[in-house]
PDB file of C-alpha atoms in Angstrom:
ATOM      1  CA  MET A   1      -0.042  -0.016   0.015  1.00 76.00           C
ATOM      2  CA  VAL A   2       0.967   3.591  -0.305  1.00 83.00           C
ATOM      3  CA  ALA A   3       1.689   5.385   3.143  1.00 91.00           C
ATOM      4  CA  GLN A   4       0.034   8.756   4.043  1.00 93.00           C
ATOM      5  CA  ARG A   5       2.332  11.778   4.901  1.00 94.00           C
ATOM      6  CA  LEU A   6       2.785  12.004   8.708  1.00 94.00           C
ATOM      7  CA  GLU A   7       1.883  15.260  10.299  1.00 92.00           C
ATOM      8  CA  ALA A   8       2.156  16.516  13.725  1.00 89.00           C
ATOM      9  CA  ALA A   9      -1.672  16.304  14.172  1.00 91.00           C
ATOM     10  CA  ASN A  10      -1.643  12.653  13.516  1.00 92.00           C
ATOM     11  CA  ILE A  11       0.589  11.940  16.325  1.00 93.00           C
ATOM     12  CA  PHE A  12      -0.906  14.335  18.850  1.00 92.00           C
ATOM     13  CA  ALA A  13      -4.273  12.629  18.554  1.00 92.00           C
ATOM     14  CA  THR A  14      -3.094  10.149  20.917  1.00 95.00           C
ATOM     15  CA  TYR A  15       0.407  10.688  22.199  1.00 96.00           C
ATOM     16  CA  PRO A  16      -0.188  13.450  25.015  1.00 95.00           C
ATOM     17  CA  SER A  17      -2.805  11.363  26.876  1.00 95.00           C
ATOM     18  CA  ALA A  18      -0.971   8.042  26.341  1.00 96.00           C
ATOM     19  CA  LYS A  19       0.259   6.467  29.741  1.00 96.00           C
ATOM     20  CA  GLN A  20       2.379   3.732  28.403  1.00 97.00           C
ATOM     21  CA  ARG A  21       4.272   4.363  25.220  1.00 98.00           C
ATOM     22  CA  LEU A  22       6.430   2.200  22.952  1.00 98.00           C
ATOM     23  CA  LEU A  23       8.902   3.762  20.502  1.00 98.00           C
ATOM     24  CA  LEU A  24      10.986   1.798  18.056  1.00 98.00           C
ATOM     25  CA  PHE A  25      13.529   3.389  15.862  1.00 98.00           C
ATOM     26  CA  ASP A  26      15.778   1.629  13.132  1.00 98.00           C
ATOM     27  CA  TYR A  27      19.024   3.261  12.978  1.00 97.00           C
ATOM     28  CA  ASP A  28      20.660   3.490   9.480  1.00 94.00           C
ATOM     29  CA  GLY A  29      18.327   5.399   7.147  1.00 94.00           C
ATOM     30  CA  THR A  30      16.189   6.456   9.756  1.00 96.00           C
ATOM     31  CA  LEU A  31      18.061   8.177  12.654  1.00 96.00           C
ATOM     32  CA  THR A  32      20.903   8.861  10.345  1.00 94.00           C
ATOM     33  CA  PRO A  33      21.382   9.221   6.657  1.00 92.00           C
ATOM     34  CA  ILE A  34      22.809   6.388   4.559  1.00 86.00           C
ATOM     35  CA  VAL A  35      26.385   7.107   3.803  1.00 83.00           C
ATOM     36  CA  GLU A  36      29.081   5.469   1.667  1.00 79.00           C
ATOM     37  CA  ASN A  37      31.145   4.488   4.647  1.00 80.00           C
ATOM     38  CA  PRO A  38      28.832   2.875   7.374  1.00 79.00           C
ATOM     39  CA  ALA A  39      31.375   3.781   9.916  1.00 80.00           C
ATOM     40  CA  ALA A  40      30.732   7.541   9.345  1.00 83.00           C
ATOM     41  CA  ALA A  41      27.011   6.979  10.136  1.00 85.00           C
ATOM     42  CA  ILE A  42      27.497   8.667  13.701  1.00 88.00           C
ATOM     43  CA  LEU A  43      24.562  10.770  15.357  1.00 91.00           C
ATOM     44  CA  SER A  44      25.504  14.123  16.555  1.00 88.00           C
ATOM     45  CA  ASP A  45      25.470  14.804  20.280  1.00 89.00           C
ATOM     46  CA  GLU A  46      22.363  16.940  19.681  1.00 89.00           C
ATOM     47  CA  ALA A  47      20.418  14.019  18.199  1.00 92.00           C
ATOM     48  CA  ILE A  48      21.518  11.792  20.902  1.00 94.00           C
ATOM     49  CA  ARG A  49      20.368  13.926  23.761  1.00 94.00           C
ATOM     50  CA  SER A  50      17.074  14.413  22.011  1.00 96.00           C
ATOM     51  CA  ILE A  51      16.727  10.411  22.127  1.00 97.00           C
ATOM     52  CA  GLN A  52      17.916  10.603  25.879  1.00 96.00           C
ATOM     53  CA  THR A  53      15.321  12.963  26.830  1.00 96.00           C
ATOM     54  CA  LEU A  54      12.636  10.983  24.997  1.00 97.00           C
ATOM     55  CA  ALA A  55      13.848   7.777  27.021  1.00 97.00           C
ATOM     56  CA  ALA A  56      14.022   9.636  30.331  1.00 96.00           C
ATOM     57  CA  ASP A  57      10.144  10.056  30.421  1.00 96.00           C
ATOM     58  CA  PRO A  58       8.846   7.127  32.654  1.00 95.00           C
ATOM     59  CA  ARG A  59       5.968   6.712  30.179  1.00 96.00           C
ATOM     60  CA  ASN A  60       8.252   6.010  27.122  1.00 97.00           C
ATOM     61  CA  ALA A  61       9.771   2.740  26.350  1.00 98.00           C
ATOM     62  CA  VAL A  62      12.500   3.682  23.756  1.00 98.00           C
ATOM     63  CA  TRP A  63      14.096   1.000  21.652  1.00 98.00           C
ATOM     64  CA  ILE A  64      16.878   1.263  18.869  1.00 98.00           C
ATOM     65  CA  VAL A  65      16.309  -1.853  16.661  1.00 98.00           C
ATOM     66  CA  SER A  66      19.024  -2.061  14.166  1.00 96.00           C
ATOM     67  CA  GLY A  67      20.737  -4.611  11.890  1.00 92.00           C
ATOM     68  CA  ARG A  68      24.102  -3.142  13.533  1.00 92.00           C
ATOM     69  CA  ASN A  69      26.176  -5.420  15.664  1.00 92.00           C
ATOM     70  CA  GLN A  70      26.318  -5.191  19.617  1.00 94.00           C
ATOM     71  CA  SER A  71      29.689  -3.234  19.527  1.00 93.00           C
ATOM     72  CA  PHE A  72      28.445  -0.477  17.457  1.00 94.00           C
ATOM     73  CA  LEU A  73      25.218   0.269  19.261  1.00 96.00           C
ATOM     74  CA  GLU A  74      27.123  -0.180  22.741  1.00 95.00           C
ATOM     75  CA  GLN A  75      29.741   2.381  21.534  1.00 93.00           C
ATOM     76  CA  LEU A  76      27.016   4.876  20.386  1.00 94.00           C
ATOM     77  CA  PHE A  77      24.100   4.388  22.806  1.00 95.00           C
ATOM     78  CA  GLY A  78      25.728   2.397  25.829  1.00 93.00           C
ATOM     79  CA  HIS A  79      25.753   5.347  28.153  1.00 94.00           C
ATOM     80  CA  LEU A  80      21.992   5.761  27.630  1.00 95.00           C
ATOM     81  CA  THR A  81      20.843   3.440  30.156  1.00 95.00           C
ATOM     82  CA  GLU A  82      17.143   4.404  29.617  1.00 97.00           C
ATOM     83  CA  VAL A  83      17.252   3.189  25.890  1.00 98.00           C
ATOM     84  CA  GLY A  84      16.622  -0.388  24.946  1.00 98.00           C
ATOM     85  CA  LEU A  85      19.021  -1.792  22.241  1.00 98.00           C
ATOM     86  CA  VAL A  86      18.505  -4.611  19.746  1.00 98.00           C
ATOM     87  CA  ALA A  87      21.407  -5.596  17.551  1.00 96.00           C
ATOM     88  CA  GLU A  88      21.543  -7.768  14.231  1.00 93.00           C
ATOM     89  CA  HIS A  89      17.677  -7.380  13.647  1.00 93.00           C
ATOM     90  CA  GLY A  90      16.728  -9.311  16.755  1.00 94.00           C
ATOM     91  CA  ALA A  91      19.647 -11.713  17.618  1.00 94.00           C
ATOM     92  CA  PHE A  92      20.590  -9.545  20.577  1.00 95.00           C
ATOM     93  CA  LEU A  93      18.758  -7.570  23.201  1.00 97.00           C
ATOM     94  CA  ARG A  94      19.738  -5.171  25.672  1.00 97.00           C
ATOM     95  CA  SER A  95      16.911  -3.899  27.921  1.00 97.00           C
ATOM     96  CA  PRO A  96      16.786  -0.427  29.478  1.00 96.00           C
ATOM     97  CA  GLY A  97      18.587  -0.466  32.855  1.00 93.00           C
ATOM     98  CA  SER A  98      20.523  -3.651  32.025  1.00 93.00           C
ATOM     99  CA  GLY A  99      24.271  -3.678  31.275  1.00 89.00           C
ATOM    100  CA  SER A 100      24.196  -7.189  29.655  1.00 95.00           C
ATOM    101  CA  TRP A 101      23.106  -8.455  26.321  1.00 96.00           C
ATOM    102  CA  GLU A 102      20.783 -11.563  25.898  1.00 96.00           C
ATOM    103  CA  ASP A 103      21.561 -13.592  23.105  1.00 94.00           C
ATOM    104  CA  LEU A 104      18.442 -14.908  21.553  1.00 93.00           C
ATOM    105  CA  THR A 105      20.036 -17.345  19.236  1.00 91.00           C
ATOM    106  CA  ALA A 106      22.229 -18.943  21.801  1.00 90.00           C
ATOM    107  CA  LYS A 107      21.048 -22.241  21.270  1.00 89.00           C
ATOM    108  CA  VAL A 108      20.362 -22.162  17.476  1.00 89.00           C
ATOM    109  CA  ASP A 109      22.515 -24.072  15.099  1.00 90.00           C
ATOM    110  CA  MET A 110      24.603 -21.742  13.075  1.00 91.00           C
ATOM    111  CA  SER A 111      26.396 -24.129  10.668  1.00 92.00           C
ATOM    112  CA  TRP A 112      24.438 -23.080   7.589  1.00 95.00           C
ATOM    113  CA  GLN A 113      26.559 -19.715   7.883  1.00 95.00           C
ATOM    114  CA  GLU A 114      29.551 -21.670   6.306  1.00 95.00           C
ATOM    115  CA  GLU A 115      27.615 -22.910   3.224  1.00 95.00           C
ATOM    116  CA  VAL A 116      26.177 -19.187   2.794  1.00 97.00           C
ATOM    117  CA  THR A 117      29.506 -17.609   3.261  1.00 97.00           C
ATOM    118  CA  LYS A 118      30.844 -19.942   0.381  1.00 97.00           C
ATOM    119  CA  VAL A 119      28.287 -18.839  -1.960  1.00 97.00           C
ATOM    120  CA  PHE A 120      28.667 -15.196  -1.128  1.00 98.00           C
ATOM    121  CA  GLN A 121      32.472 -15.471  -1.546  1.00 98.00           C
ATOM    122  CA  SER A 122      31.973 -16.918  -5.251  1.00 97.00           C
ATOM    123  CA  TYR A 123      30.031 -13.537  -5.857  1.00 97.00           C
ATOM    124  CA  THR A 124      32.461 -11.437  -4.148  1.00 98.00           C
ATOM    125  CA  ASP A 125      35.253 -12.721  -6.241  1.00 97.00           C
ATOM    126  CA  LEU A 126      33.164 -11.740  -9.300  1.00 96.00           C
ATOM    127  CA  THR A 127      32.059  -8.226  -8.004  1.00 97.00           C
ATOM    128  CA  PRO A 128      34.876  -5.783  -7.385  1.00 97.00           C
ATOM    129  CA  GLY A 129      33.951  -3.528  -4.401  1.00 96.00           C
ATOM    130  CA  SER A 130      31.736  -5.901  -2.708  1.00 97.00           C
ATOM    131  CA  ARG A 131      32.375  -7.645   0.725  1.00 96.00           C
ATOM    132  CA  ILE A 132      30.988 -10.219   3.123  1.00 97.00           C
ATOM    133  CA  GLU A 133      29.967  -9.660   6.785  1.00 94.00           C
ATOM    134  CA  LYS A 134      29.389 -12.420   9.178  1.00 92.00           C
ATOM    135  CA  LYS A 135      26.954 -11.732  11.900  1.00 88.00           C
ATOM    136  CA  ARG A 136      25.834 -14.019  14.889  1.00 84.00           C
ATOM    137  CA  ALA A 137      22.609 -14.728  13.182  1.00 85.00           C
ATOM    138  CA  ALA A 138      23.128 -13.623   9.684  1.00 90.00           C
ATOM    139  CA  VAL A 139      25.534 -13.318   6.722  1.00 95.00           C
ATOM    140  CA  VAL A 140      25.498 -10.278   4.632  1.00 95.00           C
ATOM    141  CA  TRP A 141      26.857  -9.508   1.246  1.00 97.00           C
ATOM    142  CA  HIS A 142      27.536  -5.813   0.643  1.00 96.00           C
ATOM    143  CA  PHE A 143      27.913  -4.143  -2.648  1.00 96.00           C
ATOM    144  CA  ARG A 144      27.414  -0.391  -2.008  1.00 92.00           C
ATOM    145  CA  GLN A 145      30.862   0.357  -3.172  1.00 92.00           C
ATOM    146  CA  ALA A 146      30.512  -1.824  -6.237  1.00 95.00           C
ATOM    147  CA  SER A 147      29.072  -0.874  -9.789  1.00 95.00           C
ATOM    148  CA  GLN A 148      25.552  -0.840  -8.818  1.00 93.00           C
ATOM    149  CA  GLU A 149      23.966  -2.155 -12.172  1.00 95.00           C
ATOM    150  CA  TYR A 150      26.186  -4.998 -12.363  1.00 96.00           C
ATOM    151  CA  ALA A 151      26.164  -5.793  -8.639  1.00 96.00           C
ATOM    152  CA  ALA A 152      22.220  -5.627  -8.532  1.00 95.00           C
ATOM    153  CA  LEU A 153      22.306  -8.444 -11.292  1.00 96.00           C
ATOM    154  CA  GLN A 154      24.816 -10.416  -9.327  1.00 97.00           C
ATOM    155  CA  ALA A 155      22.674 -10.281  -6.157  1.00 97.00           C
ATOM    156  CA  ALA A 156      19.475 -11.503  -7.922  1.00 96.00           C
ATOM    157  CA  GLU A 157      21.508 -14.420  -9.323  1.00 97.00           C
ATOM    158  CA  CYS A 158      23.068 -14.943  -5.862  1.00 97.00           C
ATOM    159  CA  LYS A 159      19.675 -15.127  -4.316  1.00 97.00           C
ATOM    160  CA  LYS A 160      18.328 -17.774  -6.703  1.00 96.00           C
ATOM    161  CA  ASP A 161      21.450 -19.952  -5.933  1.00 96.00           C
ATOM    162  CA  LEU A 162      21.024 -19.712  -2.297  1.00 96.00           C
ATOM    163  CA  GLU A 163      17.276 -20.345  -2.428  1.00 95.00           C
ATOM    164  CA  SER A 164      17.422 -23.388  -4.721  1.00 94.00           C
ATOM    165  CA  SER A 165      20.371 -24.905  -2.554  1.00 94.00           C
ATOM    166  CA  ILE A 166      20.751 -24.329   1.133  1.00 94.00           C
ATOM    167  CA  GLY A 167      17.285 -22.191   1.276  1.00 90.00           C
ATOM    168  CA  LYS A 168      15.535 -25.692   0.671  1.00 89.00           C
ATOM    169  CA  ILE A 169      17.014 -27.608   3.567  1.00 86.00           C
ATOM    170  CA  SER A 170      17.567 -24.752   6.098  1.00 88.00           C
ATOM    171  CA  PRO A 171      15.038 -22.248   7.933  1.00 89.00           C
ATOM    172  CA  LEU A 172      16.362 -19.429   5.932  1.00 93.00           C
ATOM    173  CA  GLU A 173      15.327 -16.413   4.060  1.00 92.00           C
ATOM    174  CA  PHE A 174      17.440 -14.150   1.770  1.00 95.00           C
ATOM    175  CA  ILE A 175      16.445 -10.417   1.902  1.00 91.00           C
ATOM    176  CA  ASN A 176      17.431  -7.838  -0.480  1.00 90.00           C
ATOM    177  CA  GLY A 177      18.013  -4.374   1.429  1.00 85.00           C
ATOM    178  CA  LYS A 178      19.710  -1.338   0.389  1.00 85.00           C
ATOM    179  CA  CYS A 179      22.958  -2.693  -1.443  1.00 92.00           C
ATOM    180  CA  VAL A 180      22.868  -5.709   0.493  1.00 94.00           C
ATOM    181  CA  LEU A 181      21.767  -9.483   0.453  1.00 96.00           C
ATOM    182  CA  GLU A 182      21.286 -10.796   3.681  1.00 94.00           C
ATOM    183  CA  GLY A 183      20.930 -14.457   4.598  1.00 94.00           C
ATOM    184  CA  ARG A 184      19.155 -15.021   7.842  1.00 91.00           C
ATOM    185  CA  LEU A 185      16.964 -17.269  10.037  1.00 90.00           C
ATOM    186  CA  LYS A 186      13.428 -16.782   9.395  1.00 89.00           C
ATOM    187  CA  PHE A 187      12.460 -16.688  13.106  1.00 89.00           C
ATOM    188  CA  VAL A 188      15.005 -13.906  14.046  1.00 91.00           C
ATOM    189  CA  ASN A 189      13.542 -10.592  12.689  1.00 93.00           C
ATOM    190  CA  LYS A 190      12.603  -7.272  14.097  1.00 96.00           C
ATOM    191  CA  GLY A 191       8.802  -8.526  13.745  1.00 97.00           C
ATOM    192  CA  GLN A 192       9.456 -10.885  16.423  1.00 96.00           C
ATOM    193  CA  ILE A 193      11.247  -8.215  18.571  1.00 97.00           C
ATOM    194  CA  ALA A 194       8.084  -5.771  18.324  1.00 98.00           C
ATOM    195  CA  GLN A 195       5.750  -8.681  19.409  1.00 97.00           C
ATOM    196  CA  ARG A 196       8.125  -9.486  22.266  1.00 97.00           C
ATOM    197  CA  LEU A 197       8.176  -5.804  23.415  1.00 98.00           C
ATOM    198  CA  VAL A 198       4.474  -5.315  23.107  1.00 98.00           C
ATOM    199  CA  GLU A 199       4.134  -8.380  25.517  1.00 97.00           C
ATOM    200  CA  GLU A 200       6.704  -7.349  27.886  1.00 97.00           C
ATOM    201  CA  ILE A 201       4.722  -4.134  28.612  1.00 97.00           C
ATOM    202  CA  ARG A 202       1.618  -6.097  28.986  1.00 97.00           C
ATOM    203  CA  ALA A 203       3.164  -8.376  31.516  1.00 97.00           C
ATOM    204  CA  ALA A 204       4.686  -5.418  33.426  1.00 95.00           C
ATOM    205  CA  THR A 205       1.923  -3.149  33.708  1.00 94.00           C
ATOM    206  CA  GLY A 206      -1.202  -5.369  33.246  1.00 95.00           C
ATOM    207  CA  ARG A 207      -2.202  -3.465  29.691  1.00 95.00           C
ATOM    208  CA  PRO A 208      -0.582  -3.197  26.415  1.00 96.00           C
ATOM    209  CA  PRO A 209       0.999   0.131  25.143  1.00 97.00           C
ATOM    210  CA  ASP A 210      -1.761   2.837  24.580  1.00 97.00           C
ATOM    211  CA  PHE A 211       0.797   4.596  22.060  1.00 98.00           C
ATOM    212  CA  ALA A 212       3.069   2.749  19.505  1.00 98.00           C
ATOM    213  CA  LEU A 213       5.355   4.525  17.206  1.00 98.00           C
ATOM    214  CA  CYS A 214       7.640   2.469  14.898  1.00 98.00           C
ATOM    215  CA  ILE A 215       9.850   4.289  12.532  1.00 98.00           C
ATOM    216  CA  GLY A 216      12.145   2.476   9.758  1.00 97.00           C
ATOM    217  CA  ASP A 217      13.362   2.765   6.288  1.00 96.00           C
ATOM    218  CA  ASP A 218      14.364  -0.742   5.058  1.00 92.00           C
ATOM    219  CA  VAL A 219      12.827  -3.982   4.044  1.00 92.00           C
ATOM    220  CA  THR A 220      13.635  -5.497   7.584  1.00 93.00           C
ATOM    221  CA  ASP A 221      11.559  -2.779   9.119  1.00 97.00           C
ATOM    222  CA  GLU A 222       8.528  -3.960   7.303  1.00 96.00           C
ATOM    223  CA  ASP A 223       8.637  -7.002   9.631  1.00 96.00           C
ATOM    224  CA  MET A 224       7.848  -4.706  12.383  1.00 98.00           C
ATOM    225  CA  PHE A 225       5.225  -2.838  10.730  1.00 98.00           C
ATOM    226  CA  ARG A 226       3.286  -5.947   9.957  1.00 97.00           C
ATOM    227  CA  ALA A 227       3.734  -7.405  13.449  1.00 97.00           C
ATOM    228  CA  LEU A 228       2.195  -4.245  14.991  1.00 98.00           C
ATOM    229  CA  ARG A 229      -0.535  -4.083  12.338  1.00 96.00           C
ATOM    230  CA  ASP A 230      -1.324  -7.622  13.138  1.00 96.00           C
ATOM    231  CA  SER A 231      -1.388  -7.378  16.843  1.00 96.00           C
ATOM    232  CA  ASP A 232      -4.365  -6.727  19.097  1.00 96.00           C
ATOM    233  CA  LEU A 233      -3.384  -3.073  19.856  1.00 97.00           C
ATOM    234  CA  PRO A 234      -5.826  -0.493  18.356  1.00 96.00           C
ATOM    235  CA  ARG A 235      -5.033   0.652  14.956  1.00 94.00           C
ATOM    236  CA  SER A 236      -5.735   4.384  16.127  1.00 95.00           C
ATOM    237  CA  THR A 237      -2.775   4.048  18.530  1.00 96.00           C
ATOM    238  CA  VAL A 238      -0.099   2.579  16.338  1.00 97.00           C
ATOM    239  CA  TYR A 239       2.013   4.766  14.103  1.00 98.00           C
ATOM    240  CA  THR A 240       4.089   2.596  11.493  1.00 98.00           C
ATOM    241  CA  VAL A 241       6.285   5.212   9.560  1.00 97.00           C
ATOM    242  CA  THR A 242       8.639   4.209   6.772  1.00 97.00           C
ATOM    243  CA  ILE A 243      11.063   6.777   5.217  1.00 97.00           C
ATOM    244  CA  GLY A 244      11.435   7.602   1.541  1.00 93.00           C
ATOM    245  CA  GLU A 245       9.495   8.953  -1.437  1.00 88.00           C
ATOM    246  CA  SER A 246       5.891   9.464  -1.349  1.00 83.00           C
ATOM    247  CA  GLN A 247       5.108   6.702  -3.652  1.00 85.00           C
ATOM    248  CA  LYS A 248       7.193   4.108  -1.828  1.00 90.00           C
ATOM    249  CA  ARG A 249       5.317   0.715  -1.436  1.00 91.00           C
ATOM    250  CA  THR A 250       5.120  -0.390   2.184  1.00 95.00           C
ATOM    251  CA  ASP A 251       3.281  -1.996   5.087  1.00 96.00           C
ATOM    252  CA  ALA A 252       3.586   1.144   7.185  1.00 97.00           C
ATOM    253  CA  ASP A 253       0.587   3.452   7.399  1.00 96.00           C
ATOM    254  CA  TRP A 254       2.668   6.747   7.563  1.00 97.00           C
ATOM    255  CA  ILE A 255       5.792   8.065   5.816  1.00 96.00           C
ATOM    256  CA  LEU A 256       8.572  10.809   6.381  1.00 96.00           C
ATOM    257  CA  THR A 257      10.989  12.016   3.801  1.00 94.00           C
ATOM    258  CA  ASP A 258      14.134  11.437   5.629  1.00 94.00           C
ATOM    259  CA  PRO A 259      16.164  11.028   8.879  1.00 94.00           C
ATOM    260  CA  ARG A 260      16.010  14.833   9.435  1.00 93.00           C
ATOM    261  CA  GLU A 261      12.187  14.506   9.940  1.00 95.00           C
ATOM    262  CA  VAL A 262      12.763  11.560  12.210  1.00 95.00           C
ATOM    263  CA  ILE A 263      14.844  13.566  14.598  1.00 95.00           C
ATOM    264  CA  ALA A 264      12.450  16.609  14.265  1.00 94.00           C
ATOM    265  CA  THR A 265       9.519  14.271  15.238  1.00 95.00           C
ATOM    266  CA  ILE A 266      11.626  13.256  18.428  1.00 96.00           C
ATOM    267  CA  VAL A 267      12.203  16.869  19.238  1.00 94.00           C
ATOM    268  CA  MET A 268       8.681  17.562  18.697  1.00 94.00           C
ATOM    269  CA  LEU A 269       7.411  14.881  21.090  1.00 95.00           C
ATOM    270  CA  ASN A 270       9.853  16.209  23.668  1.00 95.00           C
ATOM    271  CA  GLU A 271       8.677  19.684  23.509  1.00 93.00           C
ATOM    272  CA  SER A 272       5.125  18.453  23.535  1.00 89.00           C
ATOM    273  CA  ASP A 273       5.869  16.830  27.102  1.00 76.00           C
ATOM    274  CA  GLY A 274       7.369  20.127  28.286  1.00 76.00           C
ATOM    275  CA  HIS A 275      11.323  19.115  27.612  1.00 73.00           C
ATOM    276  CA  ASP A 276      13.670  21.147  25.923  1.00 65.00           C
ATOM    277  CA  GLY A 277      13.732  19.493  22.361  1.00 56.00           C
ATOM    278  CA  GLY A 278      17.121  20.588  21.583  1.00 50.00           C
ATOM    279  CA  GLU A 279      18.740  23.497  19.771  1.00 42.00           C
ATOM    280  CA  GLY A 280      18.829  23.861  15.995  1.00 40.00           C
ATOM    281  CA  ASN A 281      15.651  21.902  15.348  1.00 39.00           C
ATOM    282  CA  GLY A 282      14.173  24.326  12.989  1.00 37.00           C
ATOM    283  CA  GLN A 283      10.830  24.545  14.791  1.00 37.00           C
ATOM    284  CA  ASP A 284       9.108  27.524  16.282  1.00 39.00           C
ATOM    285  CA  GLY A 285       8.585  26.183  19.845  1.00 37.00           C
ATOM    286  CA  ASN A 286       4.760  25.515  19.379  1.00 40.00           C
ATOM    287  CA  SER A 287       4.930  21.903  18.494  1.00 37.00           C
ATOM    288  CA  LYS A 288       1.581  21.104  19.820  1.00 40.00           C
ATOM    289  CA  THR A 289      -0.037  23.284  17.155  1.00 39.00           C
ATOM    290  CA  ASN A 290       2.184  23.061  14.134  1.00 48.00           C
ATOM    291  CA  SER A 291       0.728  20.955  11.496  1.00 46.00           C
ATOM    292  CA  LYS A 292       3.813  19.687   9.804  1.00 57.00           C
ATOM    293  CA  VAL A 293       6.927  17.867  11.014  1.00 55.00           C
ATOM    294  CA  LEU A 294       9.686  20.335  10.172  1.00 54.00           C
ATOM    295  CA  PRO A 295      13.154  18.938   9.446  1.00 59.00           C
ATOM    296  CA  VAL A 296      16.171  19.682  11.451  1.00 55.00           C
ATOM    297  CA  ALA A 297      19.478  20.927   9.908  1.00 53.00           C
ATOM    298  CA  ARG A 298      21.698  18.130   8.408  1.00 52.00           C
ATOM    299  CA  SER A 299      24.465  19.114  10.729  1.00 50.00           C
ATOM    300  CA  TYR A 300      21.946  18.191  13.634  1.00 53.00           C
ATOM    301  CA  LEU A 301      22.327  14.424  12.669  1.00 56.00           C
ATOM    302  CA  LEU A 302      25.808  13.657  11.963  1.00 52.00           C
ATOM    303  CA  GLY A 303      28.678  13.984  14.459  1.00 53.00           C
ATOM    304  CA  SER A 304      32.164  12.881  14.803  1.00 50.00           C
ATOM    305  CA  GLY A 305      31.278   9.875  16.775  1.00 49.00           C
ATOM    306  CA  PRO A 306      31.706   8.672  20.377  1.00 43.00           C
TER     307      PRO A 306
END
């Protein structure tokens, strides 16, 4: 389906009165722009402070749900004890207030990774600029720095090879992302994480969240959108938001243009609760009545790293 443009009025129909809020954010392409060198995709101190302010509100359960590994998320967000972290699309989880990670795949047989890596290696040899990344619960073939037209054709062939071989005998799926092809376990995904977090809130408070905001830009985030859509949460309290062009096909109900608007949304939510939303956000300070989500300056997003 085609998502509708998210405006401030949409969120403020339910956010101010909500007593238990669940807020899920992807990282790359959502909180920070996609960049040529992934190591350079580091949020500015101002943007991190905005996330910290959001998470400090006791009504808010704030989670970063990313494909990045534990080390990267720990380095960037580890000092934010109120923020929950999910690494590798759901393989690892660090709950707010906890200093340790839970390995959700600890008892899973990962021998399939060797076979997938062998297939990826054969295509890496044929595709200059591509590389392989081995994660705990996935193997990823990256080709952002390769010739895009040629690499896309190679990725399509590679996916066919994998699906017709190891994909027939192992519980795997092969996902095309932004300049990546990822082999992963079917049951380790962001959708499972979204379901789990809803149920954790229900178990802890005796009721499900009465406001849920989920923002992501990639195909892996669609799992979260579908999980929340198919849950028993009232649709009027769930805001699934993708990032991109207005005609993008998605299972999300709403859309924002780019990460600047995501950070602006976080600033706006902070201001609506009477918190300082942060400087340089491009808003007029009257967030409750603004009809549009106004983007922050690009310099507000990217910093020099922790």
